Rosetta silent file (secondary structure, phi, psi, omega in degrees, C-alpha in Angstrom):
SEQUENCE: MNQLHSKSVVVGVDGSQAGVNAAKWAVDEAITRQLPLRLVHVAGRKGSRSTSAQPSDWELEAGETALCQAEVAVQGAGKAVEVETVLLSGDPEQVLINESVDAALVCVGTDRRGWSAEKLLGATEAALAMKAHCPVAIIRTNPDGSPAQPGVIAVVLNDEPDNEEVIHQAMEEGRRRNATVRQIDRRLNSWVRRYPDVPVQVVAAGTGSRSSENHSSAIELAVVGKADADQIAELGTPNSHPILGYPNCSVLIIRD
SCORE:     score description
SCORE:     0.000 S_00000001
   1 L     0.000  112.699 -176.420   48.893  -40.574   21.159 S_00000001
   2 L   -94.131   88.677 -176.134   49.896  -42.883   18.315 S_00000001
   3 H   -75.559  -20.524 -178.630   51.524  -40.560   15.827 S_00000001
   4 H   -63.480  -30.135 -178.291   52.989  -43.436   13.785 S_00000001
   5 H  -108.653    8.019  178.820   49.515  -44.246   12.474 S_00000001
   6 L   -88.852  142.160 -173.995   48.155  -40.701   12.437 S_00000001
   7 L  -100.532  -28.071 -173.563   47.735  -39.083    9.063 S_00000001
   8 E  -166.928  169.648  166.873   47.201  -35.390    9.768 S_00000001
   9 E  -100.020  118.043 -173.239   46.245  -32.564   12.072 S_00000001
  10 E   -97.421  136.856  175.251   42.594  -31.866   11.268 S_00000001
  11 E  -125.343  126.477  174.237   40.932  -28.452   11.528 S_00000001
  12 E   -80.389  119.721 -177.025   37.200  -27.943   11.226 S_00000001
  13 L  -113.619  118.938 -174.854   36.628  -24.877    9.034 S_00000001
  14 L  -115.227    8.023 -179.150   33.102  -23.456    9.027 S_00000001
  15 L    94.513   -4.723  179.625   33.568  -20.111    7.296 S_00000001
  16 L   -91.126  162.292  175.307   33.944  -18.133   10.513 S_00000001
  17 H   -64.976  -33.556  178.405   36.955  -16.115   11.613 S_00000001
  18 H   -61.067  -38.848  177.470   37.223  -18.443   14.595 S_00000001
  19 H   -65.551  -39.931  176.306   37.699  -21.369   12.209 S_00000001
  20 H   -62.706  -43.349 -179.980   40.429  -19.496   10.354 S_00000001
  21 H   -63.191  -38.033  177.436   42.128  -18.705   13.653 S_00000001
  22 H   -63.218  -39.121  178.118   42.014  -22.365   14.662 S_00000001
  23 H   -63.049  -42.001  178.616   43.725  -23.262   11.388 S_00000001
  24 H   -65.150  -40.119  178.493   46.485  -20.725   12.069 S_00000001
  25 H   -62.923  -36.668 -174.097   46.924  -22.060   15.608 S_00000001
  26 H   -76.055  -10.161 -177.839   47.201  -25.618   14.300 S_00000001
  27 H   -56.686  -50.687 -178.972   50.117  -24.848   11.964 S_00000001
  28 H   -64.369  -32.187  177.179   52.753  -25.397   14.655 S_00000001
  29 H   -62.044  -43.556 -179.886   50.967  -28.564   15.764 S_00000001
  30 H   -69.281  -42.292 -177.246   51.310  -30.017   12.268 S_00000001
  31 H   -62.774  -47.893 -176.792   54.898  -28.853   11.779 S_00000001
  32 H   -68.598  -24.981  176.675   56.222  -30.311   15.034 S_00000001
  33 H   -88.974   -6.648 -176.871   54.484  -33.615   14.327 S_00000001
  34 L    57.056   47.105 -179.739   55.757  -33.598   10.728 S_00000001
  35 L  -127.569  155.653  174.629   52.213  -34.138    9.494 S_00000001
  36 L   -70.780  155.542  174.839   50.038  -32.356    6.932 S_00000001
  37 E   -96.250  117.735 -175.058   47.427  -29.853    8.043 S_00000001
  38 E  -104.961  109.165  179.386   44.028  -31.094    6.877 S_00000001
  39 E   -91.984  121.331 -174.211   41.400  -28.350    6.558 S_00000001
  40 E  -120.320  125.789  170.864   37.901  -29.842    6.553 S_00000001
  41 E  -113.831  135.110 -179.469   34.636  -28.097    5.756 S_00000001
  42 E  -111.236  117.576  176.450   31.390  -30.021    6.230 S_00000001
  43 E   -91.076  106.452 -178.281   28.424  -29.065    4.066 S_00000001
  44 L   163.977 -177.546 -178.083   25.397  -30.219    5.996 S_00000001
  45 L  -127.314  158.204  177.217   23.365  -29.837    9.138 S_00000001
  46 L   -56.484  132.817  179.841   23.254  -31.535   12.514 S_00000001
  47 L    96.673  -10.607  178.402   21.284  -34.761   12.250 S_00000001
  48 L   -74.427  119.997 -174.539   22.117  -35.329    8.594 S_00000001
  49 L   -87.658  -24.551 -173.862   23.063  -39.003    8.327 S_00000001
  50 L   -82.796  130.815  174.535   24.247  -39.144    4.761 S_00000001
  51 L  -102.972    0.000 -177.872   27.911  -38.504    4.019 S_00000001
  52 L  -114.779   -9.616  179.927   27.461  -39.128    0.300 S_00000001
  53 L   -61.386  139.619 -177.118   24.461  -36.909   -0.507 S_00000001
  54 L   -75.076  122.713  176.981   25.392  -34.207   -2.980 S_00000001
  55 L   -66.527  160.513  177.068   25.482  -30.732   -1.381 S_00000001
  56 L   -70.835  164.467  177.968   23.704  -27.878   -3.115 S_00000001
  57 H   -59.722  -38.603 -179.960   25.626  -25.512   -5.371 S_00000001
  58 H   -64.576  -42.765  179.472   25.352  -22.829   -2.707 S_00000001
  59 H   -64.883  -39.562  177.912   26.789  -25.138   -0.036 S_00000001
  60 H   -63.234  -44.248 -179.530   29.634  -26.137   -2.326 S_00000001
  61 H   -64.608  -43.893  179.155   30.485  -22.528   -3.096 S_00000001
  62 H   -63.530  -39.956  179.324   30.350  -21.525    0.566 S_00000001
  63 H   -65.710  -44.097  178.671   32.517  -24.484    1.516 S_00000001
  64 H   -63.020  -39.096  178.349   35.136  -23.763   -1.124 S_00000001
  65 H   -63.937  -44.240 -179.917   35.244  -20.123   -0.043 S_00000001
  66 H   -62.011  -44.156  179.726   35.699  -21.096    3.610 S_00000001
  67 H   -65.833  -39.482  179.061   38.501  -23.516    2.778 S_00000001
  68 H   -63.263  -44.420  179.404   40.214  -20.980    0.528 S_00000001
  69 H   -61.042  -43.061 -179.496   40.146  -18.309    3.242 S_00000001
  70 H   -67.389  -41.136 -179.772   41.619  -20.691    5.792 S_00000001
  71 H   -65.207  -41.330  178.070   44.312  -21.929    3.415 S_00000001
  72 H   -61.545  -42.038  179.534   45.338  -18.380    2.495 S_00000001
  73 H   -64.158  -40.898  178.891   45.612  -17.496    6.190 S_00000001
  74 H   -65.010  -47.094  179.616   47.744  -20.563    6.871 S_00000001
  75 H   -64.520  -30.191  179.145   50.056  -19.884    3.945 S_00000001
  76 H   -66.625  -17.055  178.225   50.290  -16.270    5.064 S_00000001
  77 L   -71.018  -16.217  176.669   52.013  -17.416    8.237 S_00000001
  78 L    71.742   23.428  179.992   55.067  -18.134    6.093 S_00000001
  79 L  -109.293  146.685 -176.864   55.762  -21.519    7.682 S_00000001
  80 L   -78.510   96.417  178.466   56.589  -24.698    5.795 S_00000001
  81 L  -138.650  136.922  176.827   53.527  -26.856    6.293 S_00000001
  82 L   -78.815  131.010 -176.005   51.747  -29.200    3.890 S_00000001
  83 E  -118.779  130.535  172.263   48.073  -28.249    3.557 S_00000001
  84 E  -114.421  141.089  174.215   45.177  -30.440    2.439 S_00000001
  85 E  -121.150  134.667 -175.230   41.661  -29.066    1.892 S_00000001
  86 E  -136.521  130.900  176.086   38.629  -31.338    1.964 S_00000001
  87 E  -110.288  115.024 -177.814   34.940  -30.592    1.384 S_00000001
  88 E  -119.201  169.963  178.058   32.661  -33.244    2.906 S_00000001
  89 E  -128.726  155.986  179.644   28.928  -33.577    3.516 S_00000001
  90 L   130.838 -164.012  175.932   26.853  -34.833    6.432 S_00000001
  91 L   -74.201  118.172 -176.664   26.376  -34.027   10.107 S_00000001
  92 H   -53.903  -40.421 -179.635   29.343  -31.763   11.009 S_00000001
  93 H   -62.172  -49.282 -176.596   29.715  -33.330   14.451 S_00000001
  94 H   -68.849  -36.972  179.116   29.777  -36.902   13.167 S_00000001
  95 H   -62.428  -44.115  179.858   32.034  -36.090   10.221 S_00000001
  96 H   -68.844  -34.870  174.768   34.655  -34.531   12.512 S_00000001
  97 H   -63.083  -42.346  176.622   34.371  -37.461   14.921 S_00000001
  98 H   -62.396  -40.216  178.429   34.992  -39.782   11.972 S_00000001
  99 H   -61.981  -31.748 -176.240   37.970  -37.644   10.937 S_00000001
 100 H   -67.016  -18.785 -178.923   39.413  -38.033   14.432 S_00000001
 101 L   -59.820  -40.147 -177.452   39.908  -41.780   13.926 S_00000001
 102 L  -109.337   17.580 -176.559   42.963  -41.184   11.725 S_00000001
 103 E  -105.047  152.020  171.117   44.032  -37.808   13.119 S_00000001
 104 E   -81.328  -27.636 -176.611   46.786  -36.837   15.523 S_00000001
 105 E  -163.756  141.204  171.857   44.682  -33.875   16.643 S_00000001
 106 E  -115.284  129.617 -179.283   41.368  -32.242   15.755 S_00000001
 107 E  -117.835  138.400  171.890   41.100  -28.459   16.146 S_00000001
 108 E  -134.706  149.766  179.047   38.005  -26.283   16.091 S_00000001
 109 E  -106.615  153.617  178.479   37.669  -22.567   16.652 S_00000001
 110 E  -150.378  150.474 -175.112   35.041  -20.736   18.610 S_00000001
 111 E   -72.350  123.555 -177.473   34.244  -17.099   19.359 S_00000001
 112 H   -62.010  -20.366 -179.914   35.644  -16.038   22.743 S_00000001
 113 H   -67.885  -22.874 -179.209   32.593  -13.828   23.266 S_00000001
 114 H   -94.005   -4.730 -173.780   30.481  -16.935   23.695 S_00000001
 115 L   -64.502  -35.928 -176.657   32.828  -18.715   26.104 S_00000001
 116 L   -99.482   14.903  178.939   31.350  -17.210   29.258 S_00000001
 117 L   -78.853 -166.029 -175.995   27.751  -17.468   28.143 S_00000001
 118 L   -61.094  -38.666  179.638   25.253  -20.020   29.435 S_00000001
 119 L  -104.640  127.347  179.619   26.910  -22.852   27.530 S_00000001
 120 L   -70.685  -38.049 -179.799   30.646  -23.342   27.853 S_00000001
 121 L  -122.568  145.931  171.361   30.825  -25.409   24.656 S_00000001
 122 L   -75.621  176.100 -175.795   28.813  -25.374   21.465 S_00000001
 123 H   -61.264  -44.391 -178.702   27.233  -28.568   20.160 S_00000001
 124 H   -66.228  -44.325  179.562   30.144  -29.497   17.899 S_00000001
 125 H   -62.034  -42.713 -179.643   32.770  -28.793   20.559 S_00000001
 126 H   -64.220  -40.787  179.425   30.840  -30.795   23.166 S_00000001
 127 H   -63.450  -43.181  178.447   30.446  -33.747   20.799 S_00000001
 128 H   -66.325  -40.038 -179.412   34.170  -33.779   20.035 S_00000001
 129 H   -58.905  -34.840 -175.515   35.060  -33.393   23.706 S_00000001
 130 H   -95.341  -27.232 -167.993   33.105  -36.541   24.560 S_00000001
 131 H  -123.277   -6.749 -177.679   33.436  -38.737   21.466 S_00000001
 132 L   -64.291  152.861 -178.854   36.593  -37.897   19.510 S_00000001
 133 L   -98.205    8.205  179.729   39.164  -40.657   19.045 S_00000001
 134 L  -148.686  173.690  175.463   42.147  -38.326   19.390 S_00000001
 135 L   -58.314  150.527 -177.669   43.091  -35.157   21.288 S_00000001
 136 E  -128.824  130.690  175.365   40.883  -32.134   20.608 S_00000001
 137 E  -109.643  124.428  176.541   41.869  -28.457   20.692 S_00000001
 138 E  -109.651  107.978 -166.815   39.109  -25.882   21.177 S_00000001
 139 E  -104.864  122.358  173.989   40.704  -22.571   20.269 S_00000001
 140 E  -109.196  125.361 -175.591   39.465  -19.164   21.351 S_00000001
 141 E  -137.650  166.266  171.741   41.310  -16.286   19.751 S_00000001
 142 L   -75.604  164.103 -178.035   41.151  -12.595   19.045 S_00000001
 143 L   -56.579  -27.701 -178.705   39.949  -11.515   15.581 S_00000001
 144 L   -86.376    1.938  177.491   43.536  -11.123   14.349 S_00000001
 145 L    93.624   -5.500  177.776   44.372  -14.708   15.258 S_00000001
 146 L   -76.191  155.046 -179.461   46.489  -13.962   18.312 S_00000001
 147 E   -56.750  142.969 -178.924   45.774  -15.957   21.484 S_00000001
 148 L   -60.030  -40.600  178.222   42.862  -14.611   23.489 S_00000001
 149 L  -135.334   85.878 -178.938   45.011  -14.518   26.612 S_00000001
 150 L   -57.205  136.472  179.663   48.709  -14.841   25.731 S_00000001
 151 E   162.474 -131.730 -169.577   50.573  -16.473   28.554 S_00000001
 152 E   -92.626  162.895  171.388   51.056  -19.787   30.250 S_00000001
 153 E   -97.004  124.885 -177.502   49.961  -23.342   29.555 S_00000001
 154 E  -106.694  139.843  176.607   47.960  -24.658   32.519 S_00000001
 155 E  -143.900  143.286 -179.375   47.605  -28.290   33.546 S_00000001
 156 E   -95.756  131.978  171.925   46.039  -29.905   36.590 S_00000001
 157 E   -91.111  118.164 -179.564   47.916  -32.522   38.609 S_00000001
 158 L  -142.731 -171.307 -175.536   45.334  -35.032   39.833 S_00000001
 159 L   -98.758   12.752  179.139   44.797  -38.716   40.537 S_00000001
 160 L   -69.503  146.140 -176.896   43.193  -39.603   37.208 S_00000001
 161 L   -62.692  -22.753 -178.736   44.851  -42.560   35.411 S_00000001
 162 L   -95.616    9.169 -171.564   45.589  -40.467   32.314 S_00000001
 163 H   -64.722  -34.705 -179.968   47.195  -37.584   34.201 S_00000001
 164 H   -61.463  -42.830  178.842   50.772  -38.471   33.280 S_00000001
 165 H   -68.214  -36.571  177.825   49.943  -38.273   29.568 S_00000001
 166 H   -61.898  -45.406  178.965   48.019  -35.022   30.108 S_00000001
 167 H   -64.203  -41.234  177.914   51.040  -33.480   31.838 S_00000001
 168 H   -56.683  -46.517 -178.909   53.304  -34.790   29.078 S_00000001
 169 H   -68.481  -32.650  175.822   51.204  -33.083   26.425 S_00000001
 170 H   -64.457  -41.255  178.239   51.125  -29.847   28.438 S_00000001
 171 H   -66.208  -37.825  176.279   54.923  -29.860   28.558 S_00000001
 172 H   -62.111  -41.172  178.154   55.037  -30.509   24.806 S_00000001
 173 H   -65.150  -39.384  177.326   52.774  -27.505   24.244 S_00000001
 174 H   -60.010  -42.761  177.778   55.006  -25.380   26.453 S_00000001
 175 H   -67.376  -43.564 -176.648   58.014  -26.335   24.344 S_00000001
 176 H   -62.462  -37.252 -173.330   56.099  -25.937   21.074 S_00000001
 177 L  -110.317   10.266  177.594   54.874  -22.443   21.950 S_00000001
 178 L    52.816   47.224 -175.294   57.804  -21.284   24.081 S_00000001
 179 L  -122.683  152.334  173.926   55.429  -20.807   27.011 S_00000001
 180 L   -70.978  142.218  175.501   55.613  -21.382   30.760 S_00000001
 181 E  -104.031  123.624  177.761   53.670  -24.386   32.065 S_00000001
 182 E  -102.554  120.944 -179.805   51.692  -23.799   35.258 S_00000001
 183 E  -100.583  124.229 -178.624   50.866  -26.952   37.208 S_00000001
 184 E  -106.910  115.415 -170.312   47.804  -26.793   39.466 S_00000001
 185 E   -87.829  115.000  174.910   47.924  -29.510   42.123 S_00000001
 186 L  -117.943   13.766 -177.577   44.643  -31.276   42.918 S_00000001
 187 L   -67.071  137.731 -177.812   46.094  -34.612   44.032 S_00000001
 188 L   -63.708  -33.769 -177.013   44.462  -36.021   47.147 S_00000001
 189 L   -97.739   15.235  179.191   47.810  -37.070   48.592 S_00000001
 190 L   -60.897  134.477  177.218   49.600  -33.859   47.738 S_00000001
 191 H   -63.373  -31.127  178.214   51.877  -32.717   50.565 S_00000001
 192 H   -64.047  -40.415  178.701   50.727  -29.184   49.896 S_00000001
 193 H   -69.392  -34.196 -177.608   47.136  -30.220   50.598 S_00000001
 194 H   -74.869  -21.125  178.508   48.141  -32.125   53.722 S_00000001
 195 L  -128.147   67.740 -175.730   49.946  -29.062   55.126 S_00000001
 196 L   -65.110  -17.618 -178.080   47.810  -26.090   54.025 S_00000001
 197 L   -87.397   -5.080 -176.935   49.340  -23.880   56.735 S_00000001
 198 L  -103.115  120.350  176.503   52.880  -24.269   55.393 S_00000001
 199 L   -64.029  134.968 -177.883   54.004  -21.916   52.572 S_00000001
 200 L  -128.683  134.709  171.744   55.498  -23.949   49.731 S_00000001
 201 L  -115.933  117.721 -179.275   57.604  -22.889   46.762 S_00000001
 202 L   -86.199  127.021 -178.472   57.822  -25.542   44.055 S_00000001
 203 E  -121.508  132.437  176.835   61.190  -25.571   42.272 S_00000001
 204 L   -68.629  125.187 -175.893   62.026  -27.582   39.167 S_00000001
 205 L   -57.022  131.877  175.310   64.860  -29.931   40.127 S_00000001
 206 L    83.848   -2.235 -178.249   68.232  -28.891   38.756 S_00000001
 207 L  -116.428  -28.747 -177.422   67.099  -25.486   37.538 S_00000001
 208 L    75.625    4.170 -178.883   66.514  -23.395   40.646 S_00000001
 209 L   -94.692  139.161 -178.973   63.534  -21.769   38.957 S_00000001
 210 E   -85.956  136.799  178.590   60.254  -21.481   40.804 S_00000001
 211 L   -68.317  -18.723 -177.973   57.135  -22.761   39.150 S_00000001
 212 L   -82.201   -7.000  178.136   55.251  -19.842   40.698 S_00000001
 213 L   -63.592  145.205 -177.156   57.204  -17.306   38.675 S_00000001
 214 L    67.254   22.354 -175.369   55.047  -15.471   36.158 S_00000001
 215 L   -61.325  -25.152 -178.547   52.019  -16.521   38.210 S_00000001
 216 L   -78.464  -10.418 -179.076   50.206  -13.338   37.215 S_00000001
 217 L   -64.500  143.329  179.025   50.412  -14.263   33.529 S_00000001
 218 E   -69.243  151.809  176.787   47.103  -15.080   31.894 S_00000001
 219 E   -83.055  123.398  179.117   46.363  -18.668   30.961 S_00000001
 220 E   -88.265  -41.000 -173.999   46.513  -19.154   27.193 S_00000001
 221 E  -145.157  128.811  173.741   45.753  -22.870   27.026 S_00000001
 222 E  -101.915  127.733  178.158   44.409  -25.384   29.546 S_00000001
 223 E  -103.745  121.162 -173.244   45.419  -29.004   28.928 S_00000001
 224 E  -130.725  162.284  178.272   42.921  -31.443   30.424 S_00000001
 225 L   -98.481 -172.071 -173.606   42.158  -35.155   30.491 S_00000001
 226 H   -62.005  -41.795 -176.828   39.078  -37.217   29.751 S_00000001
 227 H   -62.130  -45.655  178.121   37.390  -36.718   33.131 S_00000001
 228 H   -66.008  -37.896  179.705   37.547  -32.918   32.907 S_00000001
 229 H   -62.548  -44.699  179.183   36.471  -33.043   29.259 S_00000001
 230 H   -63.403  -38.113  179.723   33.393  -35.111   30.092 S_00000001
 231 H   -65.719  -43.078  178.620   32.535  -32.735   32.931 S_00000001
 232 H   -60.259  -48.283 -175.731   32.796  -29.694   30.689 S_00000001
 233 H   -66.643  -37.753 -175.862   30.633  -31.258   27.987 S_00000001
 234 H   -78.008  -43.905 -177.540   27.977  -32.584   30.360 S_00000001
 235 H   -79.562  -40.214  172.674   27.595  -29.583   32.658 S_00000001
 236 L    65.805   28.144  178.547   28.112  -27.005   29.944 S_00000001
 237 L  -127.325  155.839  178.775   28.644  -23.991   32.194 S_00000001
 238 H   -57.167  -30.259 -178.801   31.639  -21.699   32.773 S_00000001
 239 H   -66.847  -15.629  179.745   31.763  -22.887   36.399 S_00000001
 240 H   -94.330    4.459  177.919   32.718  -26.365   35.163 S_00000001
 241 L   -60.032  136.531 -176.351   35.819  -25.107   33.363 S_00000001
 242 L   -63.282  -26.120  176.838   38.817  -27.169   34.562 S_00000001
 243 L  -109.945   89.411 -174.595   40.793  -24.017   35.317 S_00000001
 244 L   -59.518  138.532  179.828   38.380  -22.049   37.470 S_00000001
 245 L    90.532   -4.218  179.632   38.541  -18.305   37.005 S_00000001
 246 L  -130.060   60.666 -175.423   39.882  -18.562   33.453 S_00000001
 247 L   -71.600   -9.421 -175.954   36.811  -19.284   31.293 S_00000001
 248 L   -96.303   -1.390 -177.236   38.271  -17.504   28.249 S_00000001
 249 L   -82.363  158.208  174.826   41.319  -19.683   27.646 S_00000001
 250 E   -72.643  162.947 -177.481   41.584  -22.298   24.936 S_00000001
 251 E  -132.225  132.731  171.889   41.428  -25.976   25.894 S_00000001
 252 E  -110.783  117.110 -176.192   43.416  -28.978   24.689 S_00000001
 253 E  -101.048  121.910  178.423   41.638  -32.226   25.573 S_00000001
 254 L   -99.600  107.874 -173.386   43.759  -35.377   25.787 S_00000001
 255 L   -99.504   -4.694 -176.891   41.380  -38.285   25.298 S_00000001
 256 L  -122.938    0.000    0.000   43.803  -41.183   24.939 S_00000001
């Protein structure tokens, strides 16, 4: 993640409560990175190629209203964060992908009621998961903006080449949100896998604390790498969620 050349934390705002909640979630992301929070509304429809075509008066009004609602919610958090609001036109998926080129993070919100339906991700979320040029956060929250399942940050330990960076970002999220990080070991050469009959307690070196403590806590956020992101987007079912059994948690996708 090249923060030196990143300009902002981008949030896609579509006029829904989920979009507002994503903006509120992203506040801490912007603050800790010392970057502005860029709220983006796209006036247009999927398949629209033009980014310069003038939106209708109705689309402009709806977009301004959506941005205003999100900005008010962000300012209501009472945290010192610089906020930019931008109204663009075109295909929402492509516009947000374009925004990701210069972003440290792109966030979108989605209704938790749809998370366990036939499709795990909507069209925009799936497009970002596969094509964004920066990390992507897909945030599922309660109507009041609180996390859908307050609790731990989950990350999978595996043999993918980007796993070290994925784990790094999971630890950063744990620090940022004062949350426990739960590491789920899927490595082929894991000693735990090689000795399934032996009970193992993983302890963080120098602390004496067991990683299994708070194991009953719900997963708030799953941090995943490119391989899991591609699988989620392509299969599109709850069974392909990287953290099986927790289809309602938010997901942070580390693509670089």
